[in-house]
């Protein structure tokens, strides 16, 4: 399974959303996005969900969210969490 | 731009709502630039028609149009407040606001009482209607952030500002006796500049500065207590005006000190960015906050020393504060809104944000704007420089108006010419 890592913790808004949407457009069944963000990017998650993606958000620490998104709904995203 | 509540795709207002109000603000800005050629340095005599016309052109025509447009955009984003049927509401507001500002300005120029009556009807209905709706929706929130709470105080100030303005306009229309005309005018300016404009900008910045520029959060003593403190000081001034005028001396300096502190904290936060890349919007913010601090200091000194000669510079710097932050926000909002709507509608070849407004375009505008502020300040000692200031003000608003028009054109062009995609169904879409 191919992991697409996006560490956007130091990027200024709305760059995280811009990169996230571009990554969504390129995602196939054999890959998933692993995003590190200082906020839970609800617009990105809602957009992904509206387009049928599977999402998982986990707050590891204060201002450190791990967001996993896959097109393949069968992927066990919880198992891919680094924390 | 988002807090933990995030933004629902169906909550973002149509671009026409926001762009329509922004374009109207630009139009009034162009009229302000042209008017400055005519009125020249007469604007620095605060009792003159020139000063009253320019103040209302800029505060009501320009700032009110842009601030209402920004509120339509920001309320769902920052506070999770959704306004139903935003397009019809915005159209009504645009019509009433345009008619109201025009009749009010003509009323000032021609001293015609019936024009003030029309202005009262147009402006009163527009601003109390939209201010009231926003206020009611905000009050219903179960959980408030510092920003949403600050917006409550700003909108409450707007309603009081409008009521005071109605009293003044009806006095001009010879429909009110106007026993308290001078006191009401002073309160009208205070609620307008500090309560409405100052608090709205501050409230929005509590969230956006941290998000846009990756800075530490504002200290709670500022973000939680500045809006409430400012509003209470304004209310106390209103009561003091009627019952104990001597008490006003206690509260007026507090307003200056509060906003100066906010400006200093914002400058500090902007210097603490985690990614110190300086784009034009940062320079707009720095100019705005530097101007605010200087403006408040000048007003404070003028207040205690009665050095009225400082007041025009204080006013110019306050204008610089408001316009600088406004432009900083516009260069974030316009590309984002265009890009976000096109993406959420699923267009395949959506332009990137830097393609909608190139960063160099914003930088050029910053130089024009900064030169305008400097020219206005210098024109108080060398009056011929006012022509440069007028030309720069005109250019500045033509510039921002063109960016708004261009973004909208790009939006329509993408809608008409781009294919739609479904990210869930298609593979390999880039």
CSV table of C-alpha atoms in Angstrom, one decimal:
chain,number,residue,atom,x,y,z
A,1,UNK,CA,0.0,0.0,0.0
A,2,UNK,CA,1.5,3.3,-1.0
A,3,UNK,CA,1.5,6.1,1.6
A,4,UNK,CA,1.3,9.7,0.4
A,5,UNK,CA,2.7,11.8,3.2
A,6,UNK,CA,1.7,15.5,3.6
A,7,UNK,CA,3.2,17.3,6.5
A,8,UNK,CA,1.5,20.7,6.5
A,9,UNK,CA,1.9,21.6,10.1
A,10,UNK,CA,4.0,24.7,9.4
A,11,UNK,CA,2.1,25.8,6.3
A,12,UNK,CA,0.0,28.9,6.3
A,13,UNK,CA,-3.7,28.6,5.6
A,14,UNK,CA,-5.1,27.8,3.1
A,15,UNK,CA,-2.0,25.9,1.7
A,16,UNK,CA,-2.8,22.7,3.7
A,17,UNK,CA,-6.3,22.6,2.1
A,18,UNK,CA,-4.8,23.3,-1.3
A,19,UNK,CA,-2.3,20.5,-1.0
A,20,UNK,CA,-4.8,18.1,0.5
A,21,UNK,CA,-7.3,18.6,-2.4
A,22,UNK,CA,-4.6,18.1,-5.0
A,23,UNK,CA,-3.5,14.9,-3.3
A,24,UNK,CA,-7.2,13.7,-3.2
A,25,UNK,CA,-7.4,14.2,-7.0
A,26,UNK,CA,-4.4,12.0,-7.5
A,27,UNK,CA,-5.4,9.2,-5.1
A,28,UNK,CA,-6.0,5.7,-6.4
A,29,UNK,CA,-7.2,2.5,-4.8
A,30,UNK,CA,-3.7,1.4,-3.9
A,31,UNK,CA,-2.7,4.5,-1.9
A,32,UNK,CA,-3.8,6.6,1.0
A,33,UNK,CA,-3.0,10.1,2.3
A,34,UNK,CA,-1.2,10.5,5.6
A,35,UNK,CA,-1.5,14.2,6.6
A,36,UNK,CA,0.0,15.8,9.6
A,37,UNK,CA,-1.8,19.0,10.5
A,38,UNK,CA,-2.0,21.4,13.4
A,39,UNK,CA,-5.8,21.5,13.1
A,40,UNK,CA,-8.4,18.9,12.1
A,41,UNK,CA,-9.0,20.0,8.5
A,42,UNK,CA,-12.8,19.7,8.5
A,43,UNK,CA,-13.3,21.2,5.0
A,44,UNK,CA,-10.9,18.7,3.5
A,45,UNK,CA,-12.6,15.8,5.4
A,46,UNK,CA,-16.1,16.9,4.4
A,47,UNK,CA,-15.0,17.3,0.8
A,48,UNK,CA,-13.4,13.8,0.8
A,49,UNK,CA,-16.4,12.2,2.5
A,50,UNK,CA,-18.8,13.9,0.0
A,51,UNK,CA,-16.8,12.3,-2.8
A,52,UNK,CA,-16.9,8.8,-1.2
A,53,UNK,CA,-13.5,8.7,0.5
A,54,UNK,CA,-12.8,7.0,3.8
A,55,UNK,CA,-11.3,9.3,6.4
A,56,UNK,CA,-9.8,9.0,9.9
A,57,UNK,CA,-8.8,11.9,12.1
A,58,UNK,CA,-6.7,11.4,15.3
A,59,UNK,CA,-5.4,14.1,17.6
A,60,UNK,CA,-2.0,12.7,18.7
A,61,UNK,CA,-1.0,15.8,20.7
A,62,UNK,CA,-2.1,19.3,21.1
A,63,UNK,CA,-1.9,21.0,17.7
A,64,UNK,CA,-0.9,17.7,16.0
A,65,UNK,CA,-3.5,15.9,14.1
A,66,UNK,CA,-3.0,12.8,12.0
A,67,UNK,CA,-5.4,12.5,9.1
A,68,UNK,CA,-5.7,9.4,6.9
A,69,UNK,CA,-7.8,9.4,3.7
A,70,UNK,CA,-8.2,6.5,1.3
A,71,UNK,CA,-10.3,6.0,-1.8
A,72,UNK,CA,-10.5,2.3,-1.0
A,73,UNK,CA,-13.0,2.0,1.8
A,74,UNK,CA,-11.8,-1.5,2.7
A,75,UNK,CA,-8.4,-0.2,3.9
A,76,UNK,CA,-7.9,-0.6,7.7
A,77,UNK,CA,-6.8,3.0,8.2
A,78,UNK,CA,-6.5,2.6,12.0
A,79,UNK,CA,-3.7,0.1,11.5
A,80,UNK,CA,-1.7,2.6,9.5
A,81,UNK,CA,-1.7,5.2,12.3
A,82,UNK,CA,1.8,6.1,13.5
A,83,UNK,CA,0.7,6.8,17.0
B,1,UNK,CA,-9.6,30.6,7.8
B,2,UNK,CA,-11.2,27.7,9.6
B,3,UNK,CA,-11.5,26.8,13.2
B,4,UNK,CA,-12.3,23.5,14.7
B,5,UNK,CA,-15.8,23.8,13.6
B,6,UNK,CA,-14.6,23.9,10.0
B,7,UNK,CA,-16.5,24.9,6.9
B,8,UNK,CA,-19.3,22.9,5.4
B,9,UNK,CA,-19.3,23.1,1.6
B,10,UNK,CA,-22.9,24.0,1.5
B,11,UNK,CA,-22.3,26.8,4.1
B,12,UNK,CA,-19.9,28.9,2.0
B,13,UNK,CA,-21.9,31.8,0.5
B,14,UNK,CA,-22.0,32.0,-3.3
B,15,UNK,CA,-19.1,34.1,-4.7
B,16,UNK,CA,-21.6,36.6,-6.1
B,17,UNK,CA,-22.7,37.5,-2.6
B,18,UNK,CA,-19.2,38.4,-1.5
B,19,UNK,CA,-17.8,39.8,-4.7
B,20,UNK,CA,-20.9,42.0,-5.3
B,21,UNK,CA,-20.4,43.8,-2.0
B,22,UNK,CA,-16.7,44.0,-2.6
B,23,UNK,CA,-17.2,45.5,-6.0
B,24,UNK,CA,-19.5,48.1,-4.6
B,25,UNK,CA,-16.9,49.0,-1.9
B,26,UNK,CA,-14.3,49.4,-4.7
B,27,UNK,CA,-16.7,51.7,-6.6
B,28,UNK,CA,-17.2,53.9,-3.6
B,29,UNK,CA,-13.4,53.9,-3.2
B,30,UNK,CA,-13.0,55.2,-6.7
B,31,UNK,CA,-15.5,57.9,-6.0
B,32,UNK,CA,-13.6,58.8,-2.8
B,33,UNK,CA,-10.4,59.1,-4.9
B,34,UNK,CA,-12.2,61.4,-7.4
B,35,UNK,CA,-13.7,63.4,-4.5
B,36,UNK,CA,-10.3,64.0,-3.0
B,37,UNK,CA,-9.2,65.8,-6.2
B,38,UNK,CA,-12.1,68.1,-5.6
B,39,UNK,CA,-12.0,68.6,-1.9
B,40,UNK,CA,-8.3,68.5,-1.5
B,41,UNK,CA,-6.9,69.5,2.0
B,42,UNK,CA,-10.4,70.8,3.0
B,43,UNK,CA,-10.9,67.3,4.3
B,44,UNK,CA,-8.6,68.1,7.3
B,45,UNK,CA,-11.1,70.7,8.6
B,46,UNK,CA,-13.4,68.3,10.5
B,47,UNK,CA,-16.3,70.7,10.6
B,48,UNK,CA,-16.3,71.0,6.8
B,49,UNK,CA,-18.6,69.3,4.3
B,50,UNK,CA,-15.5,67.9,2.6
B,51,UNK,CA,-14.5,66.1,5.8
B,52,UNK,CA,-18.0,64.8,6.4
B,53,UNK,CA,-18.5,63.6,2.8
B,54,UNK,CA,-15.0,61.9,2.7
B,55,UNK,CA,-15.6,60.2,6.1
B,56,UNK,CA,-18.9,58.8,5.1
B,57,UNK,CA,-17.6,57.8,1.6
B,58,UNK,CA,-14.8,55.8,3.2
B,59,UNK,CA,-16.4,54.5,6.4
B,60,UNK,CA,-19.9,53.8,5.0
B,61,UNK,CA,-19.4,53.4,1.3
B,62,UNK,CA,-16.1,51.6,1.3
B,63,UNK,CA,-15.6,49.9,4.7
B,64,UNK,CA,-19.2,49.0,5.3
B,65,UNK,CA,-19.5,47.4,1.8
B,66,UNK,CA,-16.3,45.4,2.3
B,67,UNK,CA,-17.0,44.5,5.9
B,68,UNK,CA,-20.5,43.2,5.2
B,69,UNK,CA,-19.1,41.2,2.3
B,70,UNK,CA,-16.4,39.8,4.6
B,71,UNK,CA,-19.1,39.0,7.2
B,72,UNK,CA,-21.2,37.0,4.8
B,73,UNK,CA,-18.0,35.0,4.1
B,74,UNK,CA,-16.6,34.9,7.7
B,75,UNK,CA,-19.7,34.2,9.7
B,76,UNK,CA,-20.1,30.5,8.5
B,77,UNK,CA,-16.4,30.0,8.6
B,78,UNK,CA,-15.4,31.6,12.0
B,79,UNK,CA,-18.6,31.2,13.9
B,80,UNK,CA,-20.5,28.4,12.1
B,81,UNK,CA,-23.4,30.8,11.6
B,82,UNK,CA,-25.3,30.2,8.3
B,83,UNK,CA,-27.4,32.9,6.8
B,84,UNK,CA,-30.3,31.4,4.7
B,85,UNK,CA,-30.8,32.7,1.2
B,86,UNK,CA,-27.6,34.8,1.2
B,87,UNK,CA,-27.9,36.0,-2.4
B,88,UNK,CA,-31.3,37.7,-2.1
B,89,UNK,CA,-30.2,39.2,1.2
B,90,UNK,CA,-27.0,40.5,-0.3
B,91,UNK,CA,-28.9,41.9,-3.3
B,92,UNK,CA,-31.3,43.8,-1.0
B,93,UNK,CA,-28.5,45.1,1.1
B,94,UNK,CA,-26.5,46.2,-1.9
B,95,UNK,CA,-29.5,48.1,-3.3
B,96,UNK,CA,-30.4,49.8,0.0
B,97,UNK,CA,-26.8,50.6,0.9
B,98,UNK,CA,-25.9,52.1,-2.4
B,99,UNK,CA,-29.1,54.2,-2.4
B,100,UNK,CA,-28.6,55.2,1.2
B,101,UNK,CA,-24.9,56.2,0.8
B,102,UNK,CA,-25.7,58.1,-2.4
B,103,UNK,CA,-28.6,60.0,-0.9
B,104,UNK,CA,-26.7,60.7,2.3
B,105,UNK,CA,-23.7,62.1,0.5
B,106,UNK,CA,-26.0,64.3,-1.7
B,107,UNK,CA,-27.8,65.4,1.4
B,108,UNK,CA,-24.5,66.6,2.9
B,109,UNK,CA,-23.5,68.3,-0.3
B,110,UNK,CA,-26.8,70.0,-1.1
B,111,UNK,CA,-28.1,70.4,2.5
B,112,UNK,CA,-31.4,69.0,1.3
B,113,UNK,CA,-33.6,67.7,4.2
B,114,UNK,CA,-35.6,65.3,2.1
B,115,UNK,CA,-32.4,63.5,1.0
B,116,UNK,CA,-31.6,62.8,4.6
B,117,UNK,CA,-35.0,61.3,5.0
B,118,UNK,CA,-34.4,59.0,2.1
B,119,UNK,CA,-31.0,58.1,3.4
B,120,UNK,CA,-32.5,57.3,6.8
B,121,UNK,CA,-35.0,54.9,5.3
B,122,UNK,CA,-32.4,53.2,3.0
B,123,UNK,CA,-29.5,53.0,5.5
B,124,UNK,CA,-31.6,52.3,8.5
B,125,UNK,CA,-33.5,49.4,6.9
B,126,UNK,CA,-30.3,47.9,5.3
B,127,UNK,CA,-28.1,48.0,8.3
B,128,UNK,CA,-30.6,47.3,11.1
B,129,UNK,CA,-31.9,44.4,9.0
B,130,UNK,CA,-28.6,42.7,8.2
B,131,UNK,CA,-27.0,43.7,11.5
B,132,UNK,CA,-30.0,42.4,13.4
B,133,UNK,CA,-30.1,39.1,11.6
B,134,UNK,CA,-26.4,38.5,12.1
B,135,UNK,CA,-26.7,39.5,15.8
B,136,UNK,CA,-29.6,37.2,16.4
B,137,UNK,CA,-27.9,34.3,14.7
B,138,UNK,CA,-24.7,34.8,16.6
B,139,UNK,CA,-26.6,35.1,20.0
B,140,UNK,CA,-28.1,31.7,19.4
B,141,UNK,CA,-24.7,30.0,19.3
B,142,UNK,CA,-24.2,27.6,22.2
B,143,UNK,CA,-20.4,27.8,22.2
B,144,UNK,CA,-18.6,31.0,21.6
B,145,UNK,CA,-15.0,31.5,20.5
B,146,UNK,CA,-13.2,34.8,21.2
B,147,UNK,CA,-13.9,35.8,17.6
B,148,UNK,CA,-17.6,35.1,17.6
B,149,UNK,CA,-18.0,36.8,20.9
B,150,UNK,CA,-16.1,39.8,19.6
B,151,UNK,CA,-18.3,39.9,16.6
B,152,UNK,CA,-21.4,40.1,18.9
B,153,UNK,CA,-20.0,43.3,20.4
B,154,UNK,CA,-19.0,44.7,17.0
B,155,UNK,CA,-22.5,44.0,15.6
B,156,UNK,CA,-24.2,45.5,18.7
B,157,UNK,CA,-22.0,48.6,18.2
B,158,UNK,CA,-23.2,48.7,14.6
B,159,UNK,CA,-26.8,48.7,15.6
B,160,UNK,CA,-26.2,51.5,18.1
B,161,UNK,CA,-24.1,53.4,15.5
B,162,UNK,CA,-27.0,53.2,13.1
B,163,UNK,CA,-29.6,54.3,15.6
B,164,UNK,CA,-27.4,57.3,16.5
B,165,UNK,CA,-26.9,58.0,12.7
B,166,UNK,CA,-30.7,57.9,12.2
B,167,UNK,CA,-31.1,60.5,14.9
B,168,UNK,CA,-28.5,62.7,13.3
B,169,UNK,CA,-30.0,62.2,9.8
B,170,UNK,CA,-33.6,62.9,11.0
B,171,UNK,CA,-32.3,66.1,12.6
B,172,UNK,CA,-30.8,67.1,9.3
B,173,UNK,CA,-34.2,66.2,7.7
B,174,UNK,CA,-35.8,68.6,10.2
B,175,UNK,CA,-37.9,65.7,11.6
B,176,UNK,CA,-36.1,65.6,15.0
B,177,UNK,CA,-35.4,68.6,17.3
B,178,UNK,CA,-31.8,67.6,17.8
B,179,UNK,CA,-31.2,68.7,21.4
B,180,UNK,CA,-28.5,66.1,21.7
B,181,UNK,CA,-27.1,66.5,18.2
B,182,UNK,CA,-23.4,67.2,19.1
B,183,UNK,CA,-23.3,64.5,21.8
B,184,UNK,CA,-24.9,62.0,19.5
B,185,UNK,CA,-22.5,62.9,16.7
B,186,UNK,CA,-19.5,62.2,19.0
B,187,UNK,CA,-21.0,58.9,20.1
B,188,UNK,CA,-21.8,58.0,16.5
B,189,UNK,CA,-18.1,58.4,15.6
B,190,UNK,CA,-16.9,56.5,18.7
B,191,UNK,CA,-19.3,53.6,18.1
B,192,UNK,CA,-18.4,53.6,14.4
B,193,UNK,CA,-14.7,53.7,14.6
B,194,UNK,CA,-13.9,51.8,17.8
B,195,UNK,CA,-17.0,49.6,18.4
B,196,UNK,CA,-17.9,48.6,14.8
B,197,UNK,CA,-14.7,49.0,12.7
B,198,UNK,CA,-12.1,48.4,15.4
B,199,UNK,CA,-13.8,45.5,17.2
B,200,UNK,CA,-14.8,43.7,14.0
B,201,UNK,CA,-11.3,43.8,12.6
B,202,UNK,CA,-9.9,42.7,16.0
B,203,UNK,CA,-12.4,39.9,16.4
B,204,UNK,CA,-11.7,38.4,13.0
B,205,UNK,CA,-8.0,38.7,13.5
B,206,UNK,CA,-8.1,36.7,16.8
B,207,UNK,CA,-8.6,33.7,14.6
B,208,UNK,CA,-7.3,34.6,11.2
B,209,UNK,CA,-3.8,35.9,12.2
B,210,UNK,CA,-3.0,32.6,13.9
B,211,UNK,CA,-4.4,30.6,11.0
B,212,UNK,CA,-3.0,32.6,8.1
B,213,UNK,CA,0.4,33.2,9.5
B,214,UNK,CA,1.0,30.3,11.9
B,215,UNK,CA,1.5,32.5,15.0
B,216,UNK,CA,1.0,31.9,18.7
B,217,UNK,CA,-2.6,32.6,19.8
B,218,UNK,CA,-3.5,36.1,21.1
B,219,UNK,CA,-3.2,36.4,24.9
B,220,UNK,CA,-6.7,35.7,26.4
B,221,UNK,CA,-6.7,39.0,28.2
B,222,UNK,CA,-6.8,40.6,24.8
B,223,UNK,CA,-9.0,38.2,22.8
B,224,UNK,CA,-11.5,37.6,25.6
B,225,UNK,CA,-11.7,41.0,27.3
B,226,UNK,CA,-10.8,43.7,24.7
B,227,UNK,CA,-14.1,43.5,22.8
B,228,UNK,CA,-16.2,43.4,25.9
B,229,UNK,CA,-14.1,46.1,27.6
B,230,UNK,CA,-14.3,48.4,24.6
B,231,UNK,CA,-18.1,47.9,24.2
B,232,UNK,CA,-18.7,48.6,27.9
B,233,UNK,CA,-16.5,51.7,27.8
B,234,UNK,CA,-18.6,52.9,24.8
B,235,UNK,CA,-21.9,52.2,26.7
B,236,UNK,CA,-20.5,54.0,29.7
B,237,UNK,CA,-19.6,57.0,27.5
B,238,UNK,CA,-23.2,57.0,26.2
B,239,UNK,CA,-24.6,57.1,29.7
B,240,UNK,CA,-22.1,59.6,30.8
B,241,UNK,CA,-23.0,61.8,27.8
B,242,UNK,CA,-26.5,62.1,29.1
B,243,UNK,CA,-26.1,61.9,32.9
B,244,UNK,CA,-22.6,62.9,33.8
B,245,UNK,CA,-20.5,64.5,30.9
B,246,UNK,CA,-17.4,64.8,33.1
B,247,UNK,CA,-17.1,61.0,33.3
B,248,UNK,CA,-16.4,60.8,29.5
B,249,UNK,CA,-12.8,61.8,30.3
B,250,UNK,CA,-12.4,58.5,32.0
B,251,UNK,CA,-13.5,56.3,29.1
B,252,UNK,CA,-12.3,58.0,26.0
B,253,UNK,CA,-8.6,57.3,26.8
B,254,UNK,CA,-9.4,53.7,27.6
B,255,UNK,CA,-10.6,53.2,24.0
B,256,UNK,CA,-7.3,54.5,22.7
B,257,UNK,CA,-5.2,52.5,25.0
B,258,UNK,CA,-7.2,49.2,24.4
B,259,UNK,CA,-6.8,49.4,20.6
B,260,UNK,CA,-3.1,50.5,20.9
B,261,UNK,CA,-2.4,47.4,23.0
B,262,UNK,CA,-4.2,45.2,20.5
B,263,UNK,CA,-2.1,46.7,17.7
B,264,UNK,CA,1.1,46.1,19.6
B,265,UNK,CA,0.2,42.5,20.4
B,266,UNK,CA,-0.7,41.9,16.7
B,267,UNK,CA,2.7,43.3,15.6
B,268,UNK,CA,4.4,41.0,18.2
B,269,UNK,CA,2.5,38.0,17.0
B,270,UNK,CA,3.4,38.7,13.4
B,271,UNK,CA,7.0,38.7,14.4
B,272,UNK,CA,6.6,35.3,16.0
B,273,UNK,CA,5.6,33.5,12.8
B,274,UNK,CA,6.9,29.9,12.4
B,275,UNK,CA,7.5,30.4,8.7
B,276,UNK,CA,8.9,33.9,8.3
B,277,UNK,CA,8.1,34.3,4.6
B,278,UNK,CA,6.9,37.8,4.0
B,279,UNK,CA,4.2,38.1,1.4
B,280,UNK,CA,2.3,41.4,0.7
B,281,UNK,CA,-0.5,40.5,3.1
B,282,UNK,CA,2.0,40.5,6.0
B,283,UNK,CA,3.1,44.0,5.0
B,284,UNK,CA,-0.4,45.2,4.8
B,285,UNK,CA,-1.0,43.8,8.3
B,286,UNK,CA,2.2,45.4,9.7
B,287,UNK,CA,1.3,48.8,8.1
B,288,UNK,CA,-2.2,48.5,9.5
B,289,UNK,CA,-1.2,47.7,13.0
B,290,UNK,CA,1.7,50.2,13.0
B,291,UNK,CA,-0.8,52.8,11.8
B,292,UNK,CA,-3.3,51.9,14.5
B,293,UNK,CA,-0.7,52.2,17.3
B,294,UNK,CA,0.5,55.6,16.0
B,295,UNK,CA,-3.1,56.8,15.5
B,296,UNK,CA,-4.1,55.9,19.0
B,297,UNK,CA,-1.0,57.5,20.5
B,298,UNK,CA,-1.6,60.7,18.5
B,299,UNK,CA,-5.3,60.8,19.6
B,300,UNK,CA,-4.3,60.1,23.2
B,301,UNK,CA,-1.7,63.0,23.1
B,302,UNK,CA,-4.2,65.3,21.4
B,303,UNK,CA,-6.9,64.4,24.0
B,304,UNK,CA,-4.7,65.3,27.0
B,305,UNK,CA,-2.9,68.3,25.5
B,306,UNK,CA,-5.7,69.6,23.3
B,307,UNK,CA,-3.3,69.7,20.4
B,308,UNK,CA,-5.9,69.6,17.7
B,309,UNK,CA,-3.3,69.8,15.0
B,310,UNK,CA,-2.5,66.1,15.6
B,311,UNK,CA,-6.1,65.0,14.8
B,312,UNK,CA,-5.8,64.9,11.0
B,313,UNK,CA,-2.7,62.7,11.2
B,314,UNK,CA,-4.6,60.5,13.7
B,315,UNK,CA,-7.5,60.2,11.3
B,316,UNK,CA,-5.3,59.4,8.3
B,317,UNK,CA,-3.5,56.7,10.3
B,318,UNK,CA,-6.8,55.2,11.4
B,319,UNK,CA,-7.8,55.1,7.8
B,320,UNK,CA,-4.5,53.4,7.0
B,321,UNK,CA,-5.2,50.8,9.8
B,322,UNK,CA,-8.7,50.0,8.4
B,323,UNK,CA,-7.7,49.9,4.7
B,324,UNK,CA,-4.4,48.0,5.2
B,325,UNK,CA,-6.1,45.2,7.1
B,326,UNK,CA,-9.0,45.2,4.6
B,327,UNK,CA,-6.6,44.8,1.7
B,328,UNK,CA,-4.7,42.1,3.6
B,329,UNK,CA,-7.9,40.2,4.1
B,330,UNK,CA,-9.1,40.7,0.5
B,331,UNK,CA,-5.9,39.2,-0.9
B,332,UNK,CA,-6.6,36.1,1.1
B,333,UNK,CA,-10.4,35.9,0.7
B,334,UNK,CA,-10.7,36.5,-3.1
B,335,UNK,CA,-8.4,33.8,-4.4
B,336,UNK,CA,-9.5,31.4,-1.6
B,337,UNK,CA,-13.2,31.8,-2.3
B,338,UNK,CA,-12.8,31.5,-6.1
B,339,UNK,CA,-10.6,28.4,-5.8
B,340,UNK,CA,-12.7,26.7,-3.0
B,341,UNK,CA,-16.0,27.1,-4.8
B,342,UNK,CA,-14.6,25.7,-8.0
B,343,UNK,CA,-13.0,22.8,-6.3
B,344,UNK,CA,-16.1,22.0,-4.2
B,345,UNK,CA,-18.2,22.1,-7.4
B,346,UNK,CA,-15.7,19.5,-8.9
B,347,UNK,CA,-14.1,21.4,-11.8
B,348,UNK,CA,-11.2,19.6,-13.3
B,349,UNK,CA,-9.0,22.5,-14.2
B,350,UNK,CA,-9.4,24.9,-11.3
B,351,UNK,CA,-6.8,27.7,-11.3
B,352,UNK,CA,-4.5,27.6,-8.3
B,353,UNK,CA,-4.8,30.4,-5.8
B,354,UNK,CA,-1.7,32.2,-6.9
B,355,UNK,CA,-3.0,32.1,-10.5
B,356,UNK,CA,-6.2,33.9,-9.4
B,357,UNK,CA,-4.3,36.8,-7.9
B,358,UNK,CA,-0.5,36.6,-8.3
B,359,UNK,CA,1.5,37.5,-5.2
B,360,UNK,CA,3.4,40.2,-7.1
B,361,UNK,CA,0.0,41.9,-7.9
B,362,UNK,CA,-0.7,42.2,-4.2
B,363,UNK,CA,2.9,43.5,-3.6
B,364,UNK,CA,2.4,46.2,-6.2
B,365,UNK,CA,-0.8,47.2,-4.6
B,366,UNK,CA,0.9,47.4,-1.2
B,367,UNK,CA,3.3,50.0,-2.6
B,368,UNK,CA,0.5,52.0,-4.1
B,369,UNK,CA,-1.4,51.9,-0.8
B,370,UNK,CA,1.6,52.7,1.3
B,371,UNK,CA,2.5,55.7,-0.9
B,372,UNK,CA,-1.1,56.9,-0.6
B,373,UNK,CA,-0.9,56.9,3.2
B,374,UNK,CA,2.4,58.7,3.2
B,375,UNK,CA,1.1,61.2,0.7
B,376,UNK,CA,-2.0,61.9,2.8
B,377,UNK,CA,0.3,62.5,5.8
B,378,UNK,CA,2.7,64.8,3.9
B,379,UNK,CA,-0.2,66.7,2.3
B,380,UNK,CA,-0.9,68.3,5.7
B,381,UNK,CA,2.3,70.2,5.4
B,382,UNK,CA,2.7,70.5,1.6
B,383,UNK,CA,-0.9,70.8,0.3
B,384,UNK,CA,0.0,70.1,-3.3
B,385,UNK,CA,0.8,66.5,-2.4
B,386,UNK,CA,-2.9,65.9,-1.9
B,387,UNK,CA,-3.2,65.5,-5.7
B,388,UNK,CA,-0.7,62.6,-5.5
B,389,UNK,CA,-2.7,61.1,-2.6
B,390,UNK,CA,-5.9,61.4,-4.6
B,391,UNK,CA,-4.4,59.8,-7.7
B,392,UNK,CA,-3.0,56.9,-5.5
B,393,UNK,CA,-6.3,56.4,-3.8
B,394,UNK,CA,-8.1,56.3,-7.1
B,395,UNK,CA,-5.5,53.8,-8.4
B,396,UNK,CA,-5.6,51.7,-5.3
B,397,UNK,CA,-9.4,51.1,-5.6
B,398,UNK,CA,-9.3,50.6,-9.4
B,399,UNK,CA,-6.6,48.0,-8.6
B,400,UNK,CA,-8.5,46.1,-6.1
B,401,UNK,CA,-11.7,46.4,-8.1
B,402,UNK,CA,-10.0,44.9,-11.1
B,403,UNK,CA,-8.7,42.0,-9.0
B,404,UNK,CA,-12.3,41.2,-7.8
B,405,UNK,CA,-13.7,41.5,-11.3
B,406,UNK,CA,-10.8,39.4,-12.7
B,407,UNK,CA,-11.3,36.6,-10.1
B,408,UNK,CA,-15.0,36.6,-10.9
B,409,UNK,CA,-14.3,36.4,-14.6
B,410,UNK,CA,-12.0,33.5,-14.1
B,411,UNK,CA,-14.6,31.8,-11.9
B,412,UNK,CA,-17.2,32.1,-14.6
B,413,UNK,CA,-14.8,31.1,-17.3
B,414,UNK,CA,-13.8,27.9,-15.4
B,415,UNK,CA,-17.5,27.1,-14.9
B,416,UNK,CA,-18.3,27.5,-18.6
B,417,UNK,CA,-15.2,25.8,-20.0
B,418,UNK,CA,-14.0,23.2,-17.5
B,419,UNK,CA,-15.1,19.6,-17.2
B,420,UNK,CA,-16.3,18.3,-13.9
B,421,UNK,CA,-14.7,15.4,-12.2
B,422,UNK,CA,-15.8,13.0,-9.4
B,423,UNK,CA,-12.9,12.2,-7.2
B,424,UNK,CA,-14.6,9.1,-5.9
B,425,UNK,CA,-15.2,7.7,-9.4
B,426,UNK,CA,-12.2,8.8,-11.5
B,427,UNK,CA,-8.7,7.6,-11.3
B,428,UNK,CA,-5.5,9.5,-12.1
B,429,UNK,CA,-7.0,12.9,-12.2
B,430,UNK,CA,-4.4,15.6,-11.7
